[in-house]
């Protein structure tokens, strides 16, 4: 974590204490191109995606540098996934080996960081994950399993971290990660992305600020198409960095998509490899995890180099795309004006976050707040209908109840999901566990499965209503 | 009498040689290595060895002489060799000005990308200016290396042409000839070292050849490489760097010659000052994933994964106040052989009741320490052996761990990851018998200390066969293929398939093997890498990329069928 402007946070978390020599440590790198995996042969998420990146990294010889330490990924456990997702019907179906290796790559970096082997790390892995939501019926936006939350929940359970910032720099709105942390006041989620009116998934507007008990810790910056290095770095300098400073996270994660690049075929932005390097130097994430980015030949080899160099503190002044032109990255003054407005609006939301949550608690304590949603899985063409209910507790972030149903290639499923926050109060937790037992007894006609995600106890149960059988993950 | 094999291994302390035939070592010789006169050491061993061979047999029965030598390693370590200028053509990426490279390094404009497309032209005037500077400094050798020069070598060729135009006397080593494997920095280092050592190596090779011919030996003369394979002396003239680290390679091949099966072995070569550890995994020696490190820099020289520990039979023993320390220095031979200080060999000698050397000398040496430590001599000796084995065990465990943590790039590699444990520990070197059995016990595996263990390194050299590793990269869209060897490129059909790429790679391996005089080993080739990628632009396939690797792996020549027990 960085200490900007000489402001050293009053009490650094225990695992960061005595880290005076941290800058001398290498940057950890898991490079996992999954050369034997594709969604389909011609899909953007195919074997070829990181091929030229491999050529560039290997030819450059970065792995030989003392500033880089390479790690091998591992398979994430089912339990690592159960902490985050309600997989329908089960984890095996949604989390294939490919997904478990990608998530496992992030876990390897997390372990290396916490053991003090590296100063920061980059999980350069595929498949990506940031469109995968809490309930997973299938693949959305090339994602089944959300790698960053799997890593964040692992860090919280294994190393006791509490406050974490996830900054989504992919050109697409990180709607999956947003969904997973919507009700979590301890995870700051900021996504900047091309305006949802012009790009998949069509969400991520400034009024999406988090659930009633976590308002203001989700922030969205829709960027006008064509936004350049200058525009993105403006948002970073004036919104993201100051808010991170105020939030004082113990760990910063960059959900690092590379599709803001000017040559990306799926989006329309004007960000350069050098822009990415500057962004990562300034943001100084403890961990970066690769998300999207589909300009596989023109952008990715250079952007990935740029991120690695910036994180490792290697001079990136000689890094540029073959067709890079300096003059291309000046921002349109009208766009800057627009961005200024967004920065002001969101800063105000963030500053009022405690007030917003407090007033909800005062007015709604004890009641059940509901929202109904339709979720579309573009890759698998599944439509999910979700009823979400949050019990408002005066003492804790509460527990969350989700009734979800969807029809897909594997048939129709209706499932009931109960989530218990890691910092849940004993009373809410007891209520949630009783509720789980009751749902398992009563509703075999209504539901196919009932799931319990008890993060406070790190316990994950799944009940098959047809077989009357409970499984512990 | 059957065919005769001769192997000579020049080590840091001793030069060893063997003559073997029919699975038996007929004769062996040992002389101290004179650093300043490696040839002299080699000839001394050679003359000892040849005494026992009949004159007729010298000409008729010797089928190969294999030499493993430290000349190039020594040259580089001592900063000897020729003055060389390095010209680099990096294009976008690392800022090389920030890297601590060699003196006389010049960075010039021009760039090629990973597909072999020129993305930035060369500047002729810039190269001309450098030519003037280089010659003014009295430098006669130049290494020129471009990023992705294996995919398009025209910039390297052009630099050579421009330089030669004005300065015809300059000798130029081009990166693409040295290695076509990905890794520009290693290519630059390897090309540079090649230019530094080539002349001196050529003179050395020439005198070796003359000496052998003078002694009536007409067989092929082969040089052992770091990958445990041999190359003909003539081939080594182009690639002097491949001769480095052949000593540890000789030990591994020696262990191989002693076992010749599909088991997993740890090779422990205990020398005077150091112990080298290597792994043979299910009958295959493990290679270093990054290439040999020469004078602190990674190169493209393929070598076995060898871990060197500062711990040997002659390491000095000391009492540090609360424990016994072993090494890292060596003051001389073990006390039992008249040396100045107590050593692990003395500890073993005491436990073995004087089997190795003078028991009283060992006793006297250990007694001093035992007084300081307040331990009985016997107990101290056991403690020393325990400590040595502790450290060896840690080293071996660590080697297995690093092997398990080697990066992988495919899902099946991660999913099918296995744990391998040693079936046995093979001891090499004179001191092996003293330590290996107890070490093997720690791992709960077999110990192999053969009567040939003391000369197994020279045996390994004598029986090693040639190796050759070829990587082919083919791009159907650019209708080209590129080899890692000799800068060979050519046309590849736009509708070529993986099978075509594999056929081509095998054909090329055969051709190159024949050209190098090792054609008969091409039958032993195996494909170790096959990858294909569809290039999709829009939603349709616009081409394919293939990577194929085919090799003659390290192994034992057909004429050697294993040692007699
Ligand atoms: Zn994206
Ligand atoms: Zn509560």
XYZ file of C-alpha atoms in Angstrom, chain A residues 31-37 41-44 46-48 51-52 54-56 58-65 70-75 97-98 101 296-297 301-302 305 309 314-315 317-320 322, chain B residues 91-95 98-99 113-115 117 119-120 146-151 181-187 290 298 404-412 414-415 417 531 533-537 539 545 547:
98
model
C 1.481 -15.661 -16.040
C -1.180 -18.132 -16.980
C -2.297 -17.827 -20.605
C -4.394 -21.040 -20.518
C -3.179 -22.049 -23.950
C -5.554 -24.991 -23.915
C -8.812 -23.211 -23.129
C -12.861 -21.411 -31.238
C -13.518 -17.916 -32.560
C -14.540 -16.278 -29.279
C -12.426 -13.313 -28.094
C -9.673 -18.027 -26.856
C -6.247 -19.710 -26.744
C -4.598 -16.986 -28.812
C -0.006 -15.585 -27.152
C 1.629 -12.361 -28.314
C 3.826 -14.341 -24.017
C 6.111 -13.661 -26.961
C 6.664 -10.089 -25.820
C 9.528 -13.858 -22.928
C 11.502 -12.087 -25.633
C 11.841 -9.061 -23.381
C 13.235 -11.344 -20.684
C 11.332 -9.671 -17.848
C 11.103 -12.930 -15.895
C 14.913 -12.897 -15.641
C 14.990 -9.523 -13.941
C 7.363 -15.756 -11.236
C 4.891 -18.122 -9.589
C 2.894 -21.075 -10.779
C -0.874 -20.910 -10.306
C -2.772 -23.558 -8.407
C -6.307 -24.871 -8.442
C -10.697 -26.424 -13.999
C -9.895 -23.384 -16.121
C -6.714 -22.194 -12.120
C -4.485 -9.189 -28.549
C -1.809 -8.206 -31.027
C 1.725 -7.290 -25.355
C 2.506 -3.648 -24.597
C 4.510 -5.081 -20.137
C 7.051 -2.551 -15.339
C 11.039 -0.557 -13.785
C 11.543 2.462 -16.048
C 9.814 5.414 -20.644
C 10.766 3.253 -23.625
C 7.462 1.394 -23.705
C 5.081 2.337 -26.498
C 4.324 0.594 -32.627
C 12.612 -1.311 -30.094
C 9.833 -0.670 -27.549
C 10.118 -2.233 -24.098
C 12.686 -2.140 -21.327
C 14.866 0.914 -21.247
C 18.948 1.670 -17.299
C 20.319 -1.862 -17.345
C 7.632 -7.156 -33.553
C 6.711 -10.665 -32.401
C 5.290 -11.518 -35.811
C 7.093 -7.228 -38.906
C 7.840 -1.573 -37.015
C 10.672 0.920 -37.036
C 17.879 -7.309 -32.188
C 14.681 -8.042 -30.309
C 12.698 -10.673 -32.257
C 15.607 -11.104 -34.664
C 14.711 -14.794 -34.871
C 11.444 -13.786 -36.558
C 14.731 -18.928 -28.600
C 12.651 -16.139 -27.127
C 14.604 -13.930 -24.724
C 16.461 -11.044 -26.212
C 18.593 -10.303 -23.156
C 19.879 -13.866 -22.972
C 20.528 -13.772 -26.714
C 16.206 -20.487 -17.587
C 21.359 -15.623 -17.916
C 7.288 -28.470 -8.701
C 6.917 -24.690 -8.838
C 8.146 -24.311 -12.403
C 5.656 -22.139 -14.272
C 3.077 -23.868 -16.427
C 0.970 -22.375 -19.158
C -1.722 -24.933 -19.733
C -4.586 -26.119 -17.593
C -3.765 -29.810 -17.965
C -1.730 -27.661 -13.444
C -4.451 -30.252 -13.047
C 0.673 -31.843 -11.432
C 1.371 -26.013 -30.072
C -2.926 -21.315 -32.406
C -5.627 -20.142 -34.732
C -5.331 -16.496 -35.605
C -8.831 -15.093 -35.532
C -9.471 -11.627 -36.875
C -14.818 -13.910 -36.462
C 0.784 -20.229 -35.695
C 5.451 -23.975 -32.299
